[in-house]
PDB file of C-alpha atoms in Angstrom:
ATOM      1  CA  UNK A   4     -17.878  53.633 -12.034  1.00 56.00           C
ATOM      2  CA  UNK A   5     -18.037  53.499 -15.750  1.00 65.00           C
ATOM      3  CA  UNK A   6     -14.513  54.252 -16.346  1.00 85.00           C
ATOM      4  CA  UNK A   7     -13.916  51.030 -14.653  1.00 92.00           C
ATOM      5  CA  UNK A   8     -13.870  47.253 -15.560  1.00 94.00           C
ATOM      6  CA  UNK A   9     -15.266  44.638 -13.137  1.00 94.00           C
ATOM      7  CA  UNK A  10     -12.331  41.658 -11.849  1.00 95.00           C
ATOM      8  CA  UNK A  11     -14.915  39.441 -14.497  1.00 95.00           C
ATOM      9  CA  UNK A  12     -14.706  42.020 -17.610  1.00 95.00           C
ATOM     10  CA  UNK A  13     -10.259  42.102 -16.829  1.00 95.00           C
ATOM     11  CA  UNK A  14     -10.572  38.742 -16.727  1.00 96.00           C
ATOM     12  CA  UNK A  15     -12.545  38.097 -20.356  1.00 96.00           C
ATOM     13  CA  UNK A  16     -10.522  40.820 -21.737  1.00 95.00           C
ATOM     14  CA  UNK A  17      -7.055  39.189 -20.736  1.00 95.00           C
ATOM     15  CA  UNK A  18      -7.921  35.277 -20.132  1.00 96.00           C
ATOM     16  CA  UNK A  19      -6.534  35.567 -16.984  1.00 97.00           C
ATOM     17  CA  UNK A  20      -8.512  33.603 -14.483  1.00 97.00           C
ATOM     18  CA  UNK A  21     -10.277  35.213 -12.086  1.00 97.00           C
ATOM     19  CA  UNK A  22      -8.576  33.274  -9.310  1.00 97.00           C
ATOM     20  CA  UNK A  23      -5.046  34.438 -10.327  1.00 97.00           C
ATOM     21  CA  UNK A  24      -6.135  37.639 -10.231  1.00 97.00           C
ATOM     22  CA  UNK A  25      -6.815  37.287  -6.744  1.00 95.00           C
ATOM     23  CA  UNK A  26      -3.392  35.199  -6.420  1.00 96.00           C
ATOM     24  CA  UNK A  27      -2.081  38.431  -8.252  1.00 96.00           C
ATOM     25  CA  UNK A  28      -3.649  41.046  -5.655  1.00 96.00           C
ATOM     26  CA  UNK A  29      -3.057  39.155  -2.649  1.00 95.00           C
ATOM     27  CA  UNK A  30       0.798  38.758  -3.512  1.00 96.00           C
ATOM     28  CA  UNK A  31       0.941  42.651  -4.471  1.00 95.00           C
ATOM     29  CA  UNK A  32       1.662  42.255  -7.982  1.00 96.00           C
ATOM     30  CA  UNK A  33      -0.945  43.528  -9.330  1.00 96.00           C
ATOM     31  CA  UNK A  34      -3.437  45.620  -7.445  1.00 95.00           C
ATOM     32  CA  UNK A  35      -6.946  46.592  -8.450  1.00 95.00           C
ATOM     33  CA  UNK A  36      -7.241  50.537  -8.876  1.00 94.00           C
ATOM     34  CA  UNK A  37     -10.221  50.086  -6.396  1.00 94.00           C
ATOM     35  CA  UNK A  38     -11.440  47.872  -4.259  1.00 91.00           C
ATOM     36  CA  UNK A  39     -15.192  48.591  -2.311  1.00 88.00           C
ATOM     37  CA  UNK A  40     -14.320  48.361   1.590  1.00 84.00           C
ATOM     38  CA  UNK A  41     -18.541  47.452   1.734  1.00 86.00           C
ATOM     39  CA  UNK A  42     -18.384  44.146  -0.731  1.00 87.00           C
ATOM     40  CA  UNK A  43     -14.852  43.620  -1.466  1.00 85.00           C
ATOM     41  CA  UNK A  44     -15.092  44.184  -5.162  1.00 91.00           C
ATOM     42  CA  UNK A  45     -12.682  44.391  -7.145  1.00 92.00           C
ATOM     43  CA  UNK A  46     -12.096  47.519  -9.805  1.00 95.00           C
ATOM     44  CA  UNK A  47      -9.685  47.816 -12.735  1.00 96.00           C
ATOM     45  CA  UNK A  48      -9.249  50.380 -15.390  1.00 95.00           C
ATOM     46  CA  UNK A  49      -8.311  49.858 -18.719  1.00 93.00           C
ATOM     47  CA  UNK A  50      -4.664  51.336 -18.910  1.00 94.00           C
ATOM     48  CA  UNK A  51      -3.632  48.404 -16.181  1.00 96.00           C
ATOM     49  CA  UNK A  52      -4.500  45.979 -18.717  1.00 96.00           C
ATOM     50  CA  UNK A  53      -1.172  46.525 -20.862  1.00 96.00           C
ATOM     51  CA  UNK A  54       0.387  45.833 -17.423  1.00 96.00           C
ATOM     52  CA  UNK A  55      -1.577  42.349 -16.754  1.00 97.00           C
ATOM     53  CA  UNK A  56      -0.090  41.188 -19.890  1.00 96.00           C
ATOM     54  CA  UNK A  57       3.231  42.270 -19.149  1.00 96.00           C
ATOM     55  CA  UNK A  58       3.060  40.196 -16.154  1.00 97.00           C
ATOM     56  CA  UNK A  59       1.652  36.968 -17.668  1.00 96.00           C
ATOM     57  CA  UNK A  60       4.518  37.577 -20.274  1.00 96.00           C
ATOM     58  CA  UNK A  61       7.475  37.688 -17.631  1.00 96.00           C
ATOM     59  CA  UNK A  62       5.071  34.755 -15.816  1.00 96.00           C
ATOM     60  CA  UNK A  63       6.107  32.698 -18.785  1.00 95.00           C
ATOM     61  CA  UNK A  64       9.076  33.928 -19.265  1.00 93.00           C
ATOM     62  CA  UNK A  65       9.973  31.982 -15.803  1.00 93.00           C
ATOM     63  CA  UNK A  66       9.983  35.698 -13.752  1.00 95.00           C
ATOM     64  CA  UNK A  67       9.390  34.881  -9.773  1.00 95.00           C
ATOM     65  CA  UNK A  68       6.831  36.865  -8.206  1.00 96.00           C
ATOM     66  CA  UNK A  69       9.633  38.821  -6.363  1.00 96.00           C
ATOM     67  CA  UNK A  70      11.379  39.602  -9.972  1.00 96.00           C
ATOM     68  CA  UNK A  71       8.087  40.352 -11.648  1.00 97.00           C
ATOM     69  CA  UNK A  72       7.373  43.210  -8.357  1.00 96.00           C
ATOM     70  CA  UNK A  73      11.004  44.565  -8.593  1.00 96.00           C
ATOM     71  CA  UNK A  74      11.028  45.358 -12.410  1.00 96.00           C
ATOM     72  CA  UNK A  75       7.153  46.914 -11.520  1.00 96.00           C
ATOM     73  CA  UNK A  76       8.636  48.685  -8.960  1.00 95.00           C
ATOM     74  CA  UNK A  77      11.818  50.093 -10.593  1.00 96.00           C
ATOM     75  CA  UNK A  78      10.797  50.189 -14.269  1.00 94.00           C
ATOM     76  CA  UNK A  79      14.197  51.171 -15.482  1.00 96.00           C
ATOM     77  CA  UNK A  80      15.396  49.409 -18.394  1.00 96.00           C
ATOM     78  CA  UNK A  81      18.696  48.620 -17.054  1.00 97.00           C
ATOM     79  CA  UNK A  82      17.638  46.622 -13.998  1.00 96.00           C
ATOM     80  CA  UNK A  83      14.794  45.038 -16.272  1.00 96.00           C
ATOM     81  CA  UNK A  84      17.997  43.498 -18.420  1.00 96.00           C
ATOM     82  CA  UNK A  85      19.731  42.500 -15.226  1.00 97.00           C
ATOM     83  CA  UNK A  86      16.374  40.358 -14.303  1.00 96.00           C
ATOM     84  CA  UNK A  87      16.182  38.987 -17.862  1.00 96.00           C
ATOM     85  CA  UNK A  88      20.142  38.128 -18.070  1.00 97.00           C
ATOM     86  CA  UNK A  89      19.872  35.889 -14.560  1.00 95.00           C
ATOM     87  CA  UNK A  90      16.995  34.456 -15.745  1.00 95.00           C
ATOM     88  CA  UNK A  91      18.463  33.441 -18.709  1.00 96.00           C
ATOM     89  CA  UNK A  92      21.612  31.792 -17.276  1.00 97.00           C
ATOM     90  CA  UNK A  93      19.028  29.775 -15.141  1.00 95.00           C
ATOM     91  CA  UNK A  94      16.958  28.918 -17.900  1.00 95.00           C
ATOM     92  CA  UNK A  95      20.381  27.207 -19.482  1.00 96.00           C
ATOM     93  CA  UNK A  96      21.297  25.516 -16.250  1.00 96.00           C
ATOM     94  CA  UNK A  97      17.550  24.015 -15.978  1.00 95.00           C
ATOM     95  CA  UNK A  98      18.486  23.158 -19.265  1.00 96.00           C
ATOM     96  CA  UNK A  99      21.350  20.966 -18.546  1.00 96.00           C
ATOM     97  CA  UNK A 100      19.651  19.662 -15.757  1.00 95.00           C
ATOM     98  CA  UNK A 101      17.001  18.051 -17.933  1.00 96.00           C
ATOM     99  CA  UNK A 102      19.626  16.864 -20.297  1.00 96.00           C
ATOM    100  CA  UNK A 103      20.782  14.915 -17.542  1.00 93.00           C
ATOM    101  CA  UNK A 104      17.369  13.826 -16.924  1.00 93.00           C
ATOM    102  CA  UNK A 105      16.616  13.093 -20.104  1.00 95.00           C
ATOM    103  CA  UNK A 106      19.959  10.343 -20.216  1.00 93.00           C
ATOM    104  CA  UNK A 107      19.250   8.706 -17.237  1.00 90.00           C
ATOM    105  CA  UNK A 108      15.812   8.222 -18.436  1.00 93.00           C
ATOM    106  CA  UNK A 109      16.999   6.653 -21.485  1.00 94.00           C
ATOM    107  CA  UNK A 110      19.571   4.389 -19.937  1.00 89.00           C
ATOM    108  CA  UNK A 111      16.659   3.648 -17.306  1.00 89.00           C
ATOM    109  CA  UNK A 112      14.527   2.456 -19.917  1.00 93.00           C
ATOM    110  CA  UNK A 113      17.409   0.315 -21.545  1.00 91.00           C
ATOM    111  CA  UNK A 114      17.657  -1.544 -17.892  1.00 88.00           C
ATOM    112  CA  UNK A 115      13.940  -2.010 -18.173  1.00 90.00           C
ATOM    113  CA  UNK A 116      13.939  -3.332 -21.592  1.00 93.00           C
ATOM    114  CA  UNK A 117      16.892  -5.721 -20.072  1.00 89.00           C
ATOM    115  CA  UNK A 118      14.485  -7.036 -17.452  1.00 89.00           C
ATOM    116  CA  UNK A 119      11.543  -7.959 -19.781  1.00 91.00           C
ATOM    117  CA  UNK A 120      14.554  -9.649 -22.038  1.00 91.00           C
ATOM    118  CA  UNK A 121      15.327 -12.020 -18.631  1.00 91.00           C
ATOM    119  CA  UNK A 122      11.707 -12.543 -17.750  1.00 87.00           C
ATOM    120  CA  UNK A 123      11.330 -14.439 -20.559  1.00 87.00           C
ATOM    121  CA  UNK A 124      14.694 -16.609 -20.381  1.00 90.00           C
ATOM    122  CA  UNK A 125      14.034 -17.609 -16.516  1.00 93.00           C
ATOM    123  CA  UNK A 126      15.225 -21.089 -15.785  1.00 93.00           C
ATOM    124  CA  UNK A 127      16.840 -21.420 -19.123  1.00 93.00           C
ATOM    125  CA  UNK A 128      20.450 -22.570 -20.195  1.00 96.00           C
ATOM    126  CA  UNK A 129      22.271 -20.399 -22.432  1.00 95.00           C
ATOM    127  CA  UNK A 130      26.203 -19.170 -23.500  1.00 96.00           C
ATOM    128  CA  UNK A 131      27.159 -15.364 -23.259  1.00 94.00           C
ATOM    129  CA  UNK A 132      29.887 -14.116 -23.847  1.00 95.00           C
ATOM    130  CA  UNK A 133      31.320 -11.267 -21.182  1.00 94.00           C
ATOM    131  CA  UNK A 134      33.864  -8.622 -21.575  1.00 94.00           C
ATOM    132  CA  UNK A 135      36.338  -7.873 -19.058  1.00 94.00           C
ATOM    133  CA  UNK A 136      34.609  -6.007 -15.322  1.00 92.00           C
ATOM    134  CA  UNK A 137      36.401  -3.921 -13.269  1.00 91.00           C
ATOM    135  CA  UNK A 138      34.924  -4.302  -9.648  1.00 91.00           C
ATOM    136  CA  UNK A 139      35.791  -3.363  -6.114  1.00 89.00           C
ATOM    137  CA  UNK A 140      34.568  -5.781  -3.296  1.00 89.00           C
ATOM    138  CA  UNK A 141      34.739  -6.384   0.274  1.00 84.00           C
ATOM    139  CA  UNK A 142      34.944 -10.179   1.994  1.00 85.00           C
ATOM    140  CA  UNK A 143      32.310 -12.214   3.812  1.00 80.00           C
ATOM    141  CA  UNK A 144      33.211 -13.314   7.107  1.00 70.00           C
ATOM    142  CA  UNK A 145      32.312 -16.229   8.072  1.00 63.00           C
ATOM    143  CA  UNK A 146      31.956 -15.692  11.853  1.00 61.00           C
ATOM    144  CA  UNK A 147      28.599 -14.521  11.218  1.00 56.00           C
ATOM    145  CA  UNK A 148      25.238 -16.435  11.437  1.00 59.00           C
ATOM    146  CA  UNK A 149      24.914 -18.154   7.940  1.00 53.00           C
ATOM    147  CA  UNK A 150      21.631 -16.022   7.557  1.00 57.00           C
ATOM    148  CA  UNK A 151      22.959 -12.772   7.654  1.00 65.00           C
ATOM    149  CA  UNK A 152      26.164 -13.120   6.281  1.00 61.00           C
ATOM    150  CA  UNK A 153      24.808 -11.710   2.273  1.00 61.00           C
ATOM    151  CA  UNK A 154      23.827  -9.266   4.805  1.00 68.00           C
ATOM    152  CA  UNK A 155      26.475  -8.575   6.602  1.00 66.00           C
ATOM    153  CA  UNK A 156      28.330  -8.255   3.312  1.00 63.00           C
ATOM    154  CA  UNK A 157      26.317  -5.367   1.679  1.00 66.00           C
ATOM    155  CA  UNK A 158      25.771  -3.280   4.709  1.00 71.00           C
ATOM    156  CA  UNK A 159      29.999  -3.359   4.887  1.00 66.00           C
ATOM    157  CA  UNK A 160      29.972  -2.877   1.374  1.00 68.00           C
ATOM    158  CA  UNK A 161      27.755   0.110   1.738  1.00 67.00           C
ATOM    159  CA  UNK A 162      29.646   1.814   4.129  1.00 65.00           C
ATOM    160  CA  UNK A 163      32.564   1.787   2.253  1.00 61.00           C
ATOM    161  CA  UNK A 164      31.443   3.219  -0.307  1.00 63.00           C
ATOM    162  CA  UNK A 165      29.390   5.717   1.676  1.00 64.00           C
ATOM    163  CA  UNK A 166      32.661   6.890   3.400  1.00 59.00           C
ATOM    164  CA  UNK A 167      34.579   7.182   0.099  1.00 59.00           C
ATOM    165  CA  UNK A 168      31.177   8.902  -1.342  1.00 55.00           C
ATOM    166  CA  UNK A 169      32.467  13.104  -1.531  1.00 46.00           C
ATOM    167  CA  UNK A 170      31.800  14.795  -4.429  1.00 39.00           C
ATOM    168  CA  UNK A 171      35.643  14.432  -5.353  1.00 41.00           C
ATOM    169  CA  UNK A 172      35.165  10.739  -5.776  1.00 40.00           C
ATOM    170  CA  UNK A 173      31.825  11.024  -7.359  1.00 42.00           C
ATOM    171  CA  UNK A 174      33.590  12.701 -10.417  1.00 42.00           C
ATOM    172  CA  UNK A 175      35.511   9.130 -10.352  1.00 39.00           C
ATOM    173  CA  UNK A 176      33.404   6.963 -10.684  1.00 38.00           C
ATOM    174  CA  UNK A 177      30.925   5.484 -13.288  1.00 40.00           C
ATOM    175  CA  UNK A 178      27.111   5.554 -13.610  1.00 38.00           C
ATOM    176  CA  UNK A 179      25.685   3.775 -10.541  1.00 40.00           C
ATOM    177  CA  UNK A 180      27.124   5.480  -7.414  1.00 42.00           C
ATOM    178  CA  UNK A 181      26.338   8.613  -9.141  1.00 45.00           C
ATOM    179  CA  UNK A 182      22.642   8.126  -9.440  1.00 52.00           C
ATOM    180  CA  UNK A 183      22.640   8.109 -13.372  1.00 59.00           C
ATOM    181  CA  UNK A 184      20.940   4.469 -13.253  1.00 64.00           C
ATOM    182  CA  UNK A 185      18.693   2.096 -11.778  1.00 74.00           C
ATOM    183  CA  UNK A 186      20.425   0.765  -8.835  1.00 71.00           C
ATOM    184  CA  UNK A 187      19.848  -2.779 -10.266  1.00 79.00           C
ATOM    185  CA  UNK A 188      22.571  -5.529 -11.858  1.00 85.00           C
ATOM    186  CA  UNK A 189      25.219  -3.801  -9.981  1.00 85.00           C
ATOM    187  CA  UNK A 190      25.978  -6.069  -7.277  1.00 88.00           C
ATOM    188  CA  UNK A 191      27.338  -9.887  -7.117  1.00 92.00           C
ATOM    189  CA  UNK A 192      28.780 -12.484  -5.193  1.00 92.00           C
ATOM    190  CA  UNK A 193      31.908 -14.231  -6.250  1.00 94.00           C
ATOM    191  CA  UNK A 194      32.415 -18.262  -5.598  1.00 95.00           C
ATOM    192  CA  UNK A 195      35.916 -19.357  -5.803  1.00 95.00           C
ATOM    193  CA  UNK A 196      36.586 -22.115  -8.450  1.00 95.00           C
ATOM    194  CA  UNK A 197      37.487 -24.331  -5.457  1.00 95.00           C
ATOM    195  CA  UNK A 198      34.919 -23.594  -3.197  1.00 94.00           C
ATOM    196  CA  UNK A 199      32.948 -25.324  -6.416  1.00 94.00           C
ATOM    197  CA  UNK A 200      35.341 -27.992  -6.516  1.00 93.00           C
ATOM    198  CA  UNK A 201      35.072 -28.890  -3.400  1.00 94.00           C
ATOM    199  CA  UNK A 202      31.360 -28.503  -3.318  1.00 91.00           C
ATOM    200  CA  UNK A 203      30.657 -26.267  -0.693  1.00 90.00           C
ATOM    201  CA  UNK A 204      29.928 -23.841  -2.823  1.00 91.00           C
ATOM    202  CA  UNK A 205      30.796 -20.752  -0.396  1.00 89.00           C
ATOM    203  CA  UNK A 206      30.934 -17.084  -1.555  1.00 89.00           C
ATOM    204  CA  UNK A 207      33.774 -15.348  -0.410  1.00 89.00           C
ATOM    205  CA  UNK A 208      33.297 -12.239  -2.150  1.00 90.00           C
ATOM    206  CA  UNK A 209      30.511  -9.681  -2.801  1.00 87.00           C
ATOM    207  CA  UNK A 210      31.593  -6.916  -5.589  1.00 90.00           C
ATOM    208  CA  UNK A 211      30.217  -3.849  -6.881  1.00 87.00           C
ATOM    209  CA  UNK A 212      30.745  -3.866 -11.012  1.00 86.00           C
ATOM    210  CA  UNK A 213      32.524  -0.683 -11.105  1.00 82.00           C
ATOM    211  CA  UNK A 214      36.031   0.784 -10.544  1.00 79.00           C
ATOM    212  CA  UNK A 215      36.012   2.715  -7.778  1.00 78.00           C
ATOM    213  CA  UNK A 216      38.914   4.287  -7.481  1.00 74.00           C
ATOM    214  CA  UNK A 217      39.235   5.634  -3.606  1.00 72.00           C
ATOM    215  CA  UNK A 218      38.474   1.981  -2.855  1.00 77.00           C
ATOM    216  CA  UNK A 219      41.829  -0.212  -2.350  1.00 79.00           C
ATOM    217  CA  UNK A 220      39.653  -4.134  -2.569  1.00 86.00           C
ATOM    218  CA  UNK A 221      39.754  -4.093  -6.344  1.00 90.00           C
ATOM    219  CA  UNK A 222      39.026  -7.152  -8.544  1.00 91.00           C
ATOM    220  CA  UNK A 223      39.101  -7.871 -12.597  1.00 93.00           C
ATOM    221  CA  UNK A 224      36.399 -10.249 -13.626  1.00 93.00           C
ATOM    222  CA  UNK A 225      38.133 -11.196 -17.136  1.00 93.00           C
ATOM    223  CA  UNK A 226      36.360 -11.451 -20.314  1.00 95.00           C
ATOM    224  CA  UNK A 227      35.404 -14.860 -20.728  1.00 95.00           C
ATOM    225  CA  UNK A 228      32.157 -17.187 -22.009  1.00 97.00           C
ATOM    226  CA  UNK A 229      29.991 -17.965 -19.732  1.00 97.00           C
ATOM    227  CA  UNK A 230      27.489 -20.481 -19.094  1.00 97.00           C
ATOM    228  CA  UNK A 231      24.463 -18.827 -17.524  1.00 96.00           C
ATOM    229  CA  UNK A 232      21.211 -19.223 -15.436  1.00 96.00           C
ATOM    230  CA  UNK A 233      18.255 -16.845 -15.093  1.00 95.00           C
ATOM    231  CA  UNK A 234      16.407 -17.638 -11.574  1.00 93.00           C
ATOM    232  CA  UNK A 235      13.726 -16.174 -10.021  1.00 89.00           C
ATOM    233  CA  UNK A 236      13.062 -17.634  -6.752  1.00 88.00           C
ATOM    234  CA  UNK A 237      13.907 -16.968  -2.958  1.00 86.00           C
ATOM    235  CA  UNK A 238      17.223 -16.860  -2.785  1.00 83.00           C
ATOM    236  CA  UNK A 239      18.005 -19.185  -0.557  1.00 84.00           C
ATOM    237  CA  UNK A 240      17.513 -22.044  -2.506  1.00 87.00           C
ATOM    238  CA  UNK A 241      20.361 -20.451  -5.332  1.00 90.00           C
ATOM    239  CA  UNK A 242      21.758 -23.696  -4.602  1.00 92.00           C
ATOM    240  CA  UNK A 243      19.958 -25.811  -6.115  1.00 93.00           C
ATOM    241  CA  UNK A 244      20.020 -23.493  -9.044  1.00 94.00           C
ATOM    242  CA  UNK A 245      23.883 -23.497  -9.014  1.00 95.00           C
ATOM    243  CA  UNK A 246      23.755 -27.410  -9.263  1.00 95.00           C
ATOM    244  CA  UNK A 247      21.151 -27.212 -12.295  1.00 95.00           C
ATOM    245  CA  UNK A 248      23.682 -25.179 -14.039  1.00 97.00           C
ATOM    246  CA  UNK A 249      27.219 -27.458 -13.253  1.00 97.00           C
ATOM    247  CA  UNK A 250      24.990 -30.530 -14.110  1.00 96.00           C
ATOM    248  CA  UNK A 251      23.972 -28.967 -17.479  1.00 97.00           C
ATOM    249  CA  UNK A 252      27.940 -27.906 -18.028  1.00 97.00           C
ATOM    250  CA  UNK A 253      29.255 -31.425 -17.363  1.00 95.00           C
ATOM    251  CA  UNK A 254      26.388 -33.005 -19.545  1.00 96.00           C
ATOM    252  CA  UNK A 255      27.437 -30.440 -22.321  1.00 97.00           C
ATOM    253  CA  UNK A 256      31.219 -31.385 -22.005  1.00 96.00           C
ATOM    254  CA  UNK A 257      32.174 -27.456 -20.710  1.00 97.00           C
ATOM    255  CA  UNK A 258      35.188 -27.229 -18.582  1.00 96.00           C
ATOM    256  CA  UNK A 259      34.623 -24.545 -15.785  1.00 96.00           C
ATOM    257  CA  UNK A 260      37.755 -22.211 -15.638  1.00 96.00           C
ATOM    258  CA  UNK A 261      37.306 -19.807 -12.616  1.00 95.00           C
ATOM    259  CA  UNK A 262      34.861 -18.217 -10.339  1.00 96.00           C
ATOM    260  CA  UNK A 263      31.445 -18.429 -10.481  1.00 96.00           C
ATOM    261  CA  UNK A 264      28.974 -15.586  -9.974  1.00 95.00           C
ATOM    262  CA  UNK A 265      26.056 -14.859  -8.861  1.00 94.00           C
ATOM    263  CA  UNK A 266      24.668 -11.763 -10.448  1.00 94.00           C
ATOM    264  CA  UNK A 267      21.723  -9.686  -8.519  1.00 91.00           C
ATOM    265  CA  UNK A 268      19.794  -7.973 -10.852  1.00 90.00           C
ATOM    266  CA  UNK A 269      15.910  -7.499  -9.072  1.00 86.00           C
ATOM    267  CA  UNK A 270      14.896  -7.410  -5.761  1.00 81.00           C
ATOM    268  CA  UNK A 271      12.489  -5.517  -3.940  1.00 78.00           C
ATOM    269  CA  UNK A 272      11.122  -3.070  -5.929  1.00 80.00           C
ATOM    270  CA  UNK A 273      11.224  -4.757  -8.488  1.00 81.00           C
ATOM    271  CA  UNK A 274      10.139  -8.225  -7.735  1.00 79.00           C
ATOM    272  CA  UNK A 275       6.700  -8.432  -6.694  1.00 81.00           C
ATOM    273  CA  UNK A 276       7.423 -10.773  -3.621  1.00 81.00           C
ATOM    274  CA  UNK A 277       9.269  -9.102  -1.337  1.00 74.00           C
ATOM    275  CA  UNK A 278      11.138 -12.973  -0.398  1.00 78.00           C
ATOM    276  CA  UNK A 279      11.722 -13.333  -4.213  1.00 83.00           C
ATOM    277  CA  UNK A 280      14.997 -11.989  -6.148  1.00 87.00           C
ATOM    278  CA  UNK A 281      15.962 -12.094  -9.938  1.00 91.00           C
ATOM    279  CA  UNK A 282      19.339 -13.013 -10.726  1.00 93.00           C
ATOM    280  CA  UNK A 283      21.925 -14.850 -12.256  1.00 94.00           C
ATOM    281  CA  UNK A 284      24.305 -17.708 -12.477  1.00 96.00           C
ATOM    282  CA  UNK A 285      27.223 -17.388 -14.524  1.00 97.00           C
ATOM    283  CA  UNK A 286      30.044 -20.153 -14.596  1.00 97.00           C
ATOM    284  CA  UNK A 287      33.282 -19.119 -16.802  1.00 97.00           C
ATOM    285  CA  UNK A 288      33.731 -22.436 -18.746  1.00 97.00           C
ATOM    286  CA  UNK A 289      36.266 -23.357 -22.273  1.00 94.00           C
TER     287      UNK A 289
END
């Protein structure tokens, strides 16, 4: 036995634990030269260790264990490039792939850094400014049971999209739908002008902020200052919220010129009570 080394002395020689060495045998990569049927032990010489560190090399390298067994197996430099060459091409798509990731990390973190902004303007008054939004939207009936009728609205909003949802469309359309974001401050509810007017303050509409194209309901918010409301509450009681806001217009001597909104942008999730929601009121005013 003194022409052999010991699974420990391969081990110390190569810094490869002796538990992937065992890994190693058991998946038939790399075999001892003898094993003792009486104690299981495991024997190695020293002309396998040039192999070991072949292995651990293709290991890193990102070879599978089959790959790693068929170059063993076939040792022919040709076939060795063929394993290297697919490896390589996906080594570049992983690449990509954590490009993406990398992007929709950042833009996560921007929506994140948005949030903490809000937190710390709840249940004040300010002006903002909003470019144009493209939207689609479906209506809310009102046949159903007052309760469920924001419900009602998403879960046919949902579908909609879910049925237009191939991968044709998902070339179509922007961030959101195709999973590139948070799936937070995407949604809203549109209140006619008149339905303020006349005080009963009904939403008609619920839109999705994005221009869907394979979706007919489309809607153009236009660009347009805005007098706004962070809330944080349940959000049942937006109404009271709403009249904070038209009370601090007319004290301020604002004229309201179109729809109001009522932007979602936390719920569950994100919200530590599960009955509470962030979002906002936004009144177009001149």
């Amino acid at each position: 036995m003194e022409d052999y080394l010991t699974i420990g002395e391969i081990s110390k020689l190569t810094a490869v634990p002796i538990s992937t060495l065992r890994y190693y045998d058991s998946e038939g990569i790399f075999s001892p030269a003898l094993k003792d049927e009486k104690n299981n032990y495991r024997y190695y010489t020293g002309f396998q260790i040039p192999v070991l560190k072949i292995i651990v090399h293709l290991k890193k390298l990102g070879f599978t264990n089959d790959s790693i067994k068929s170059h063993l197996n076939n040792l022919n430099y040709s076939h060795t490039l063929e394993l290297i060459t697919k490896i390589i091409e996906e080594t570049k798509a992983e690449i990509k792939r954590l490009q993406r990731i990398e992007k929709e990390l950042i833009q996560n973190s921007e929506q994140i850094k948005y949030l903490i902004e809000i937190d710390e303007k709840i249940d004040a008054f300010f002006i903002e400014e909003i470019d144009e939004i493209k939207a689609v939207y479906t209506e809310i009936s009102l046949d159903i049971d007052s309760k469920k009728i924001i419900q009602a609205a998403f879960k046919k909003l949902d579908s909609s999209l879910n049925s237009n949802n191939s991968s044709e469309v998902s070339k179509k359309i922007d961030a959101p739908l195709s999973n590139t974001i948070l799936p937070i401050g995407i949604y809203a509810l549109i209140i006619p002008k008149e339905n303020i007017d006349n005080g009963s303050f009904k939403e008609e509409k619920i839109i999705l902020m994005q221009d869907v194209k394979n979706i007919e309901k489309k809607i153009t918010i236009p660009k347009n200052r805005f007098a706004c409301l962070y809330c944080k509450n349940k959000f049942k009681n937006r109404r009271e919220y709403i009249d904070k806001l038209l009370e601090w217009v007319k004290e301020n001597g604002f004229e309201i010129i179109g729809d109001a909104i009522i932007h979602f942008l936390a719920g569950p999730g994100f919200v530590k009570d599960p009955k509470e929601l962030l979002y906002a009121v936004k009144i177009p005013i001149k």
